[in-house]
mmCIF file of C-alpha atoms in Angstrom:
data_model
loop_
_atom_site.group_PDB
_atom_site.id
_atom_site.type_symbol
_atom_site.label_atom_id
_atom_site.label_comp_id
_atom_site.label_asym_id
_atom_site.label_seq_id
_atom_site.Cartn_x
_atom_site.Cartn_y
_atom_site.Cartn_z
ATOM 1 C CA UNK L 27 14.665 3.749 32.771
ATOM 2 C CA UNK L 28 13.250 0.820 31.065
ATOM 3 C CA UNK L 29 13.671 -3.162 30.504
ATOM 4 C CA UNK L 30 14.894 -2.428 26.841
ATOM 5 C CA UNK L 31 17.597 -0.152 28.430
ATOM 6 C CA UNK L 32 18.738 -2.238 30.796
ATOM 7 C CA UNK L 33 19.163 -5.162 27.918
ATOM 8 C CA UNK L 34 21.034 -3.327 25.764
ATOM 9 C CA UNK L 35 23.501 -2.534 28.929
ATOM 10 C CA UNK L 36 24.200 -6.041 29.399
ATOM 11 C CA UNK L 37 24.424 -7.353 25.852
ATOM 12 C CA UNK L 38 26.992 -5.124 24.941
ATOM 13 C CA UNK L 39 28.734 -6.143 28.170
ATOM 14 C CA UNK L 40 28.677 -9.455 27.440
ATOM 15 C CA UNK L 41 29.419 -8.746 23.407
ATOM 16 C CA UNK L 42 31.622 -5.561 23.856
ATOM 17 C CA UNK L 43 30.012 -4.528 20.298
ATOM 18 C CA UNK L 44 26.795 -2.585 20.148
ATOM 19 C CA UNK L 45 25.902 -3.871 16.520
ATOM 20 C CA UNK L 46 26.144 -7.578 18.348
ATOM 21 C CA UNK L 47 24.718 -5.923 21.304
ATOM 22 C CA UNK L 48 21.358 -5.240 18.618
ATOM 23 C CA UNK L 49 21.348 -8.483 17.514
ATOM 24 C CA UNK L 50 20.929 -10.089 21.050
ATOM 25 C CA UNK L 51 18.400 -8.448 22.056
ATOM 26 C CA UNK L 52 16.074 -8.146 18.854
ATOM 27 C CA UNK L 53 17.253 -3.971 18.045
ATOM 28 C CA UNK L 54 18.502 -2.146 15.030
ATOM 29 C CA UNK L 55 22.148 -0.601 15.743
ATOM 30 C CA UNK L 56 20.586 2.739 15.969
ATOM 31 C CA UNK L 57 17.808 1.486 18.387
ATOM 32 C CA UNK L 58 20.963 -0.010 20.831
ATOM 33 C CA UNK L 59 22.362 2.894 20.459
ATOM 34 C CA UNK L 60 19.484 5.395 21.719
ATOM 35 C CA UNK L 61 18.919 3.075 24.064
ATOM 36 C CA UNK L 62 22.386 3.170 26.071
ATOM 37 C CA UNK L 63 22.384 7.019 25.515
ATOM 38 C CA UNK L 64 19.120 7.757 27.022
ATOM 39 C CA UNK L 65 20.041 4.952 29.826
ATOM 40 C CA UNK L 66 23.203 7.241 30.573
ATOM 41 C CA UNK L 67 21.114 10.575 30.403
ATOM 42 C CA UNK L 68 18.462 9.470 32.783
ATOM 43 C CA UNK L 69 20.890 8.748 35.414
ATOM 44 C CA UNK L 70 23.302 11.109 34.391
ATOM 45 C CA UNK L 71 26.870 9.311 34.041
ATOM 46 C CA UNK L 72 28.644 7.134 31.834
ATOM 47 C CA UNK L 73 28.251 4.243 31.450
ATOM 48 C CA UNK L 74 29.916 3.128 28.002
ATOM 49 C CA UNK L 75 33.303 3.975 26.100
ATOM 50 C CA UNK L 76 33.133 3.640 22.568
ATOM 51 C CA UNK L 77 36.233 2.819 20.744
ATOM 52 C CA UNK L 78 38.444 1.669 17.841
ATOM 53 C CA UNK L 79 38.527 -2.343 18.856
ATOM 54 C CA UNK L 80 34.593 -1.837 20.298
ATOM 55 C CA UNK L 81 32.615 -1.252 23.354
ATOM 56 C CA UNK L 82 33.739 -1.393 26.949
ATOM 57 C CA UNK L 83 32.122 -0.432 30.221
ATOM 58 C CA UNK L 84 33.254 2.895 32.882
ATOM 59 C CA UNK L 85 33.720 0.980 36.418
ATOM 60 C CA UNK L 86 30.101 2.674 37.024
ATOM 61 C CA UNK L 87 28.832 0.944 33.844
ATOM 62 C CA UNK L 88 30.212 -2.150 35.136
ATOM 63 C CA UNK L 89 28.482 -1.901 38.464
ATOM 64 C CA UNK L 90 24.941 -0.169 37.051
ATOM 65 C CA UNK L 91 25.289 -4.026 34.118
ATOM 66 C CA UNK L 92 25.719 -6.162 37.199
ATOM 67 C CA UNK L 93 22.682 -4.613 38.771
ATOM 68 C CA UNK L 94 21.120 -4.706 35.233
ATOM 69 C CA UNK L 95 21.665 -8.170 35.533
ATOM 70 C CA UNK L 96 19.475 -8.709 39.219
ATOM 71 C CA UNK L 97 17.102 -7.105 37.942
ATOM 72 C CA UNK L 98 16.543 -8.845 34.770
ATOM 73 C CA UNK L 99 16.744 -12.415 36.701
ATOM 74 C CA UNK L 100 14.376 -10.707 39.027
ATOM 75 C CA UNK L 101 11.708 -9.726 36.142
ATOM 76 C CA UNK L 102 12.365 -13.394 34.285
ATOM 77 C CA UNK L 103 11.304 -14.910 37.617
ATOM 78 C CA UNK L 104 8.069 -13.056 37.794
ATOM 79 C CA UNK L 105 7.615 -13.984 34.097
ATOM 80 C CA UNK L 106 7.971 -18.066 34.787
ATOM 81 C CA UNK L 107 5.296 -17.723 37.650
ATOM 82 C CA UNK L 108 3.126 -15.970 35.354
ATOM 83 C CA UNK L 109 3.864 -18.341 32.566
ATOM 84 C CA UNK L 110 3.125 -21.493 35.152
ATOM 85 C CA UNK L 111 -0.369 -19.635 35.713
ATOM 86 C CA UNK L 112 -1.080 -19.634 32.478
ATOM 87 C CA UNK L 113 0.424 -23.027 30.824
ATOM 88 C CA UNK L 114 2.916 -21.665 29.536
ATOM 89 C CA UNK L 115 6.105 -23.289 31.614
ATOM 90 C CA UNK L 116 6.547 -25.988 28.615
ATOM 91 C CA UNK L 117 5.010 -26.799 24.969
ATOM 92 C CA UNK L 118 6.255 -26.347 21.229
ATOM 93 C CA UNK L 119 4.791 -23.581 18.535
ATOM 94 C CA UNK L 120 5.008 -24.545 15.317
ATOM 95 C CA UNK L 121 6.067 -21.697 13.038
ATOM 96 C CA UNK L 122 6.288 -21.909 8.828
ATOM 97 C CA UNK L 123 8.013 -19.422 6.301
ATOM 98 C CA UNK L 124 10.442 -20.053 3.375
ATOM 99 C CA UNK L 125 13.842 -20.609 4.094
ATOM 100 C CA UNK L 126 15.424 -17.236 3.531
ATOM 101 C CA UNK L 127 12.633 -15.081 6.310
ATOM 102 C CA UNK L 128 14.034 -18.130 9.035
ATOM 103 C CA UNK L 129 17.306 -16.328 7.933
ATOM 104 C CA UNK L 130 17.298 -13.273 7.929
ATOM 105 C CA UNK L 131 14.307 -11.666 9.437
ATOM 106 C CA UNK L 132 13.228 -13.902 12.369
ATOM 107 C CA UNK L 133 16.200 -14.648 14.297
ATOM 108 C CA UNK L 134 16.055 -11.681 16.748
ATOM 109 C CA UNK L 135 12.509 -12.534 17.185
ATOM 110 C CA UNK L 136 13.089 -16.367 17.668
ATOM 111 C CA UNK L 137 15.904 -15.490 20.424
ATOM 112 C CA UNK L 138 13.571 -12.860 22.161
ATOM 113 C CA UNK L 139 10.960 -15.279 22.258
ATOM 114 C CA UNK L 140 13.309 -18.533 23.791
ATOM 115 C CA UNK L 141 14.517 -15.472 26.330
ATOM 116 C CA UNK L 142 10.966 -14.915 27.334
ATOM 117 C CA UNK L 143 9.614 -18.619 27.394
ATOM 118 C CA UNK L 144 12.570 -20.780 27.581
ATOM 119 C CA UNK L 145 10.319 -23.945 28.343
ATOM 120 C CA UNK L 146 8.595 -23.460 25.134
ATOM 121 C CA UNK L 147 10.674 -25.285 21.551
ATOM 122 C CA UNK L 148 9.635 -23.596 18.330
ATOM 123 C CA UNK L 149 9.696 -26.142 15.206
ATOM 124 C CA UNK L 150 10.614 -24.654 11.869
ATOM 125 C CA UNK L 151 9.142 -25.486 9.086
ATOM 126 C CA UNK L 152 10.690 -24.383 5.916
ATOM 127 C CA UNK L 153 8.160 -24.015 3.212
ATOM 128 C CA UNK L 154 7.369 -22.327 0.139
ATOM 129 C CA UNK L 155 4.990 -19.615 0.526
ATOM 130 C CA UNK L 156 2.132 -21.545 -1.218
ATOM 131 C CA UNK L 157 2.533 -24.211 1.043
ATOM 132 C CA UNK L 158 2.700 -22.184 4.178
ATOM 133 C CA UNK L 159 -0.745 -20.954 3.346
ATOM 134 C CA UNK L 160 -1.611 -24.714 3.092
ATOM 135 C CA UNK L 161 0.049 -25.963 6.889
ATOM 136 C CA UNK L 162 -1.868 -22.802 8.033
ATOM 137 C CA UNK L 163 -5.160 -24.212 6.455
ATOM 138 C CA UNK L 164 -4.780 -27.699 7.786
ATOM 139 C CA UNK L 165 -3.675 -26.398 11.199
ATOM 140 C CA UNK L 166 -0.480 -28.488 10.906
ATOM 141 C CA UNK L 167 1.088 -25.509 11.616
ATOM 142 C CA UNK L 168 0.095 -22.740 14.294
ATOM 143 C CA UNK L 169 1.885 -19.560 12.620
ATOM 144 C CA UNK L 170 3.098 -18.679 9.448
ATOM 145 C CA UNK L 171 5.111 -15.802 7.896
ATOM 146 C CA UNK L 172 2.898 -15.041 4.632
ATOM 147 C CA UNK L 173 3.361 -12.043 1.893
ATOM 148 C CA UNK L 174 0.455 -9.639 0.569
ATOM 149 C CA UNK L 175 -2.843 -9.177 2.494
ATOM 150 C CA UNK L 176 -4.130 -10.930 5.060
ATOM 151 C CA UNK L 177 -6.514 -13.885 5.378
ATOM 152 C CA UNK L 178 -9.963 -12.339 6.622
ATOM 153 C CA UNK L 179 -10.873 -12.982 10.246
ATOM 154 C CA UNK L 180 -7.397 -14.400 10.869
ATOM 155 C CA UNK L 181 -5.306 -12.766 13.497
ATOM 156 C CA UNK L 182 -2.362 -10.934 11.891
ATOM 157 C CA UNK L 183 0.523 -9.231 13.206
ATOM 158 C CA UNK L 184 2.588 -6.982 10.969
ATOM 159 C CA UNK L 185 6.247 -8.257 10.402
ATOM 160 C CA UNK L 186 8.217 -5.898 8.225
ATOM 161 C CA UNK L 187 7.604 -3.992 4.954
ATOM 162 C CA UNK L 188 9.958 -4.865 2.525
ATOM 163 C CA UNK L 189 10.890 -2.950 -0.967
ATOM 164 C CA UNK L 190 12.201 -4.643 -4.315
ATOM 165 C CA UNK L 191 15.493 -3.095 -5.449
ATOM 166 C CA UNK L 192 16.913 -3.666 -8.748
ATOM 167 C CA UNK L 193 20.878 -5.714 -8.522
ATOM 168 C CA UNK L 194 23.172 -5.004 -11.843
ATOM 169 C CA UNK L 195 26.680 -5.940 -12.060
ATOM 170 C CA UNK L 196 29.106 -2.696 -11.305
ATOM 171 C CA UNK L 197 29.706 -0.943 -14.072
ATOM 172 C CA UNK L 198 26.376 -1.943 -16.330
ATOM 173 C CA UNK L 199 25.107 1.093 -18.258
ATOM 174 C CA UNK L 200 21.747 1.639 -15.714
ATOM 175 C CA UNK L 201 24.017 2.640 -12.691
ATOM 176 C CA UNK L 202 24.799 5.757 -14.469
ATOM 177 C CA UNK L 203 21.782 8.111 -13.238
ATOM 178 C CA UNK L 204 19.620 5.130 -11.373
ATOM 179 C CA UNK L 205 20.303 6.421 -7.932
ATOM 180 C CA UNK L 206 17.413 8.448 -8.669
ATOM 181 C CA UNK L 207 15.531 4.880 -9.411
ATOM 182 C CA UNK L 208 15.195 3.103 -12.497
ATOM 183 C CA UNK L 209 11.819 2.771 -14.063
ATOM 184 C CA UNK L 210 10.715 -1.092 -13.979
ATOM 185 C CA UNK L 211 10.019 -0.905 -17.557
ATOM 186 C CA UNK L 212 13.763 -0.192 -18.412
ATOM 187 C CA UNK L 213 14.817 -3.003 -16.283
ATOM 188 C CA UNK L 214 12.491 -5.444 -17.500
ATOM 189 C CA UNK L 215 14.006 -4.993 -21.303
ATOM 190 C CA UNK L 216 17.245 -6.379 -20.187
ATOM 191 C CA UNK L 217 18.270 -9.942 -19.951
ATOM 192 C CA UNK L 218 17.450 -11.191 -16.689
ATOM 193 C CA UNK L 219 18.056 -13.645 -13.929
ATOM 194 C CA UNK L 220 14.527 -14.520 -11.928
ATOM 195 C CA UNK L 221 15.055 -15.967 -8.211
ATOM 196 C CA UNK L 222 11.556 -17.392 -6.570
ATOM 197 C CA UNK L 223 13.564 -17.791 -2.845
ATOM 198 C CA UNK L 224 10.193 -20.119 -2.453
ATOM 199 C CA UNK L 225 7.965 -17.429 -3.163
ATOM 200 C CA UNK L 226 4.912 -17.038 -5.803
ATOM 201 C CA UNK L 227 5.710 -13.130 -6.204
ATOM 202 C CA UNK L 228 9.147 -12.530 -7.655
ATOM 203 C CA UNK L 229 10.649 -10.648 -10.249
ATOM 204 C CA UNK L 230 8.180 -11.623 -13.055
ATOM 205 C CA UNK L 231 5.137 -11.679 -10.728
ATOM 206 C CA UNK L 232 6.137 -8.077 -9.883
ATOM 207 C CA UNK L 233 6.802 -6.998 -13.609
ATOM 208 C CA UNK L 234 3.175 -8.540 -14.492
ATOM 209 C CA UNK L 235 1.086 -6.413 -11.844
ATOM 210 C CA UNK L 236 2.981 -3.493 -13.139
ATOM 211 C CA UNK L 237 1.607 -4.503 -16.961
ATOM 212 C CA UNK L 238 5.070 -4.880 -18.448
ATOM 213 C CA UNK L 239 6.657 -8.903 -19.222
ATOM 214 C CA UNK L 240 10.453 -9.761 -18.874
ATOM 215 C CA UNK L 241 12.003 -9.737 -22.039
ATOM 216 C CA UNK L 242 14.771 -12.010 -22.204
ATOM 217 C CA UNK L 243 14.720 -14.578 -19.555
ATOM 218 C CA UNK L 244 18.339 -16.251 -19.169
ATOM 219 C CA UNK L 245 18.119 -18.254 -16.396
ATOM 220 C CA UNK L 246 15.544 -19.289 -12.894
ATOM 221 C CA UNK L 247 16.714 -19.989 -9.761
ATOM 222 C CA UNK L 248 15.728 -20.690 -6.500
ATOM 223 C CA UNK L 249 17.910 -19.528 -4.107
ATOM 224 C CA UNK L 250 18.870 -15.558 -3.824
ATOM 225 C CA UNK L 251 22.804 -15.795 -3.201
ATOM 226 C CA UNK L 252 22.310 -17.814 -6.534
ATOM 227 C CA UNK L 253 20.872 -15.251 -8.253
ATOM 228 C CA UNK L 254 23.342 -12.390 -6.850
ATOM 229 C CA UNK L 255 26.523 -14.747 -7.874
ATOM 230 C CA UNK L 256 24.523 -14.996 -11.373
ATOM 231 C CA UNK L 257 24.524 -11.202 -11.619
ATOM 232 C CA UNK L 258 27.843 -10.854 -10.140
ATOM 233 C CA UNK L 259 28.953 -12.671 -13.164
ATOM 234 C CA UNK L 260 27.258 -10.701 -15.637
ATOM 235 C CA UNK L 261 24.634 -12.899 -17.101
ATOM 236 C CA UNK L 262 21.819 -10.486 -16.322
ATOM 237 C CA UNK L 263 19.832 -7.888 -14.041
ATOM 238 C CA UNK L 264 17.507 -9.055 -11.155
ATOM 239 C CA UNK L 265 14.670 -7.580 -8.673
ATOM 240 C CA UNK L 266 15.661 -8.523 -5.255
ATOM 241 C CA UNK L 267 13.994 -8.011 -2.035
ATOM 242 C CA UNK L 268 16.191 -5.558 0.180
ATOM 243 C CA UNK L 269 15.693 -8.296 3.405
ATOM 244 C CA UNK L 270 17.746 -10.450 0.475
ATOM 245 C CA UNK L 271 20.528 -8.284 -0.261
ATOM 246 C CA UNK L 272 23.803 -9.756 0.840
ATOM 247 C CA UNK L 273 26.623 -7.955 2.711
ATOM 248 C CA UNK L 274 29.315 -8.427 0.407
ATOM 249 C CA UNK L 275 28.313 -6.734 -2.519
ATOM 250 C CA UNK L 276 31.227 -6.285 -4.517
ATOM 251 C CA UNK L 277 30.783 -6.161 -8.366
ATOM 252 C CA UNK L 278 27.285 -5.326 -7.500
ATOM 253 C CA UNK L 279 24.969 -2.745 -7.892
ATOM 254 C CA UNK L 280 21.965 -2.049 -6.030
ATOM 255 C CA UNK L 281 19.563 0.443 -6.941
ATOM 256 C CA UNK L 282 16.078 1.626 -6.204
ATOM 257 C CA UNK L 283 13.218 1.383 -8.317
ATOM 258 C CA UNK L 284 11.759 4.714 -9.600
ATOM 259 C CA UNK L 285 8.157 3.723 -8.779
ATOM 260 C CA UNK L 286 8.647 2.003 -5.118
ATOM 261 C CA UNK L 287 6.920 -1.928 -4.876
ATOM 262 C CA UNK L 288 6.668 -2.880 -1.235
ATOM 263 C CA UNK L 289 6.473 -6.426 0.163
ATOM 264 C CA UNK L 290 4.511 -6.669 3.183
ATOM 265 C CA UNK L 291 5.327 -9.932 5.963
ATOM 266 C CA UNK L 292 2.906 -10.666 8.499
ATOM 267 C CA UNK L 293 2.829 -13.172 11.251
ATOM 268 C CA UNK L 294 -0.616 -15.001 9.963
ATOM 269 C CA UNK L 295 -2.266 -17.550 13.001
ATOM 270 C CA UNK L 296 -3.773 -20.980 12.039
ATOM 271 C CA UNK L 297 -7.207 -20.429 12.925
ATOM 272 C CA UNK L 298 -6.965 -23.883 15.035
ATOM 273 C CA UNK L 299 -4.727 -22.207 16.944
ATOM 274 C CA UNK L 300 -6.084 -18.799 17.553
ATOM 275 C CA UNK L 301 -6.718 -19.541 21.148
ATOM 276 C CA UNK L 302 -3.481 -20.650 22.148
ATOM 277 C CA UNK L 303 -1.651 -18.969 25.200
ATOM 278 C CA UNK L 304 1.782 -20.193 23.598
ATOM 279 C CA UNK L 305 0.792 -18.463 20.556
ATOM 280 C CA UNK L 306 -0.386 -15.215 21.946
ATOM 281 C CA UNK L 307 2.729 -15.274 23.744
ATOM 282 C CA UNK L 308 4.929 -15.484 20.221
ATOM 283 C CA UNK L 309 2.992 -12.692 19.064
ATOM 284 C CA UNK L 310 3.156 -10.442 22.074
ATOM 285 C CA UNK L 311 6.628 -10.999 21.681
ATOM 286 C CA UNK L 312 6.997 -9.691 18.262
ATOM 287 C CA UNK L 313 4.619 -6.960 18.710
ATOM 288 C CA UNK L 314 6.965 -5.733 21.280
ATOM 289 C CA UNK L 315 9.943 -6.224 19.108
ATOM 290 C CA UNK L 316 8.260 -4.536 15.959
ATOM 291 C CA UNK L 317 6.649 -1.653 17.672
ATOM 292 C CA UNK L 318 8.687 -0.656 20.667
ATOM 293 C CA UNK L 319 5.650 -1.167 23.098
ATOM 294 C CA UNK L 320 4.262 -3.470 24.855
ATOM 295 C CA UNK L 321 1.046 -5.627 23.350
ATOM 296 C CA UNK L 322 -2.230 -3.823 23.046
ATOM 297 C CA UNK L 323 -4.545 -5.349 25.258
ATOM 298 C CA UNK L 324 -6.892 -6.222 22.248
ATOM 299 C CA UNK L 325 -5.011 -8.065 20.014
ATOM 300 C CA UNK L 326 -5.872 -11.686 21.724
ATOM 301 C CA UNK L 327 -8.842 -11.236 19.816
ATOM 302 C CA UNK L 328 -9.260 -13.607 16.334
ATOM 303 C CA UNK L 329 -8.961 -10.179 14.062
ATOM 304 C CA UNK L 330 -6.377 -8.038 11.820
ATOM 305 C CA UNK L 331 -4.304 -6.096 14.352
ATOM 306 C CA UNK L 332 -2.728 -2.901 12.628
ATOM 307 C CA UNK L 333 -0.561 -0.913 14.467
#
């Protein structure tokens, strides 16, 4: 039995979904989802009903979530006397990425964090990915979501790994055999919509490092659901991060490359603020998130941590 177990019992309690359930608590669907089922092997009833209209609880579920729920209070209470020890009752962190991470990729992490540390505010600051880099340089702000390799002698906490997908309108003539992938070369001769989503590596970034050039350019955007609608409408082909995809992808096609491009996101510390309990915190918090385990001892040092 574990604290992640015990979370998951109660969020979907309170949510009656397991997929909200995930959300809550900072999971994947399938990570809930083990969770609750070892939860219910280790002490050997049920505890859950899955159904048509979602999730409810067996009376003995309903009785082990309200326990759940002690013990959690009891463990947040030990964490706020820690935190007082250690300065960490109050304060603000001051965290930078472009607009479409604070989205989609940091949520789970940013309501983890206020779970853990609800004295401490986190300020957003929405920036382009150049000009991250730059508030991390002038320390005017203490953590940044950056793309690509690290800073050297920065401390760096691995985010997610992304990979670049090709998006066609349904029915274009490179659906028929790409589920195998289409080769980046074929998809660079057709006409093409480019989205930056505040970022200096994009489509034609991408196409570059691979030696090849976009042929036929139609139109640059900013924003991804801009691109996507563009597509959707059949002025051209894009490269889209997967993170990006939307939900509702009707009329579109998403397919993988044949040679796979990763994006890598880090959390990347402002070395003025390397020292900062508040900071160490954040990052314990998504080390725990991102790996399943708890913080390795050694990662409050100012260095690349890998796990």
């Amino acid at each position: 039995m574990n604290v992640t177990q015990l979370r998951a019992l109660v969020a979907v309690a309170d949510t009656g979904s397991i997929t909200h359930a995930a959300e809550r608590i900072g999971l994947t669907q399938s990570g809930a989802s083990q969770a609750l089922s070892a939860l219910e092997d280790h002490l050997a009833v049920r505890l859950v009903m899955r159904g048509r209209r979602g999730v409810t609880l067996t009376r003995v579920g309903e009785g082990v979530a309200a326990r759940a729920r002690e013990a959690l209070a009891a463990l947040d209470a030990i964490r706020r006397t820690a935190d007082g020890a250690r300065g960490l009752e109050t304060g603000r962190i001051r965290l930078a990425s472009v607009p479409s991470v604070f989205a989609t990729l940091l949520p789970p992490l940013l309501q983890r964090f206020h779970a853990r540390h609800p004295g401490i505010e986190v300020v957003a600051l929405e920036a382009t990915d150049r000009e991250v880099a730059a508030l991390l340089e002038a320390g005017t702000a203490d953590i940044g979501v950056v793309a690509g390799p690290a800073t050297p002698g920065r401390t760096v906490v691995p985010l997610h790994r992304d990979e670049w997908v090709a998006v066609v309108p349904a029915g274009h003539a490179l659906v028929r055999g790409g589920a195998a992938g289409i080769p980046l070369a074929a998809l660079a001769r057709e006409p093409f919509v480019v989205a930056t989503g505040g970022c200096s590596t994009h489509a034609r970034t991408v196409a570059r490092q691979a030696g090849l050039e976009l042929a036929d350019i139609r139109v640059e955007v900013h924003d991804w659901t801009s691109a996507l609608a563009l597509v959707r409408e059949g002025l051209g082909v894009s490269l889209v991060p997967a993170l990006n995809l939307p939900d509702d992808r009707r009329g579109l096609r998403v397919l993988p490359l044949a040679e796979p491009v990763h994006r890598d996101l880090s959390l990347e510390v402002s070395p003025d603020s390397a020292g900062s309990a508040i900071v160490l915190a954040f990052l314990d918090t998504a080390v725990t998130i991102g790996a399943g385990n708890p913080p390795r001892p050694d990662m409050h040092s100012a260095e690349t941590w890998t796990p």
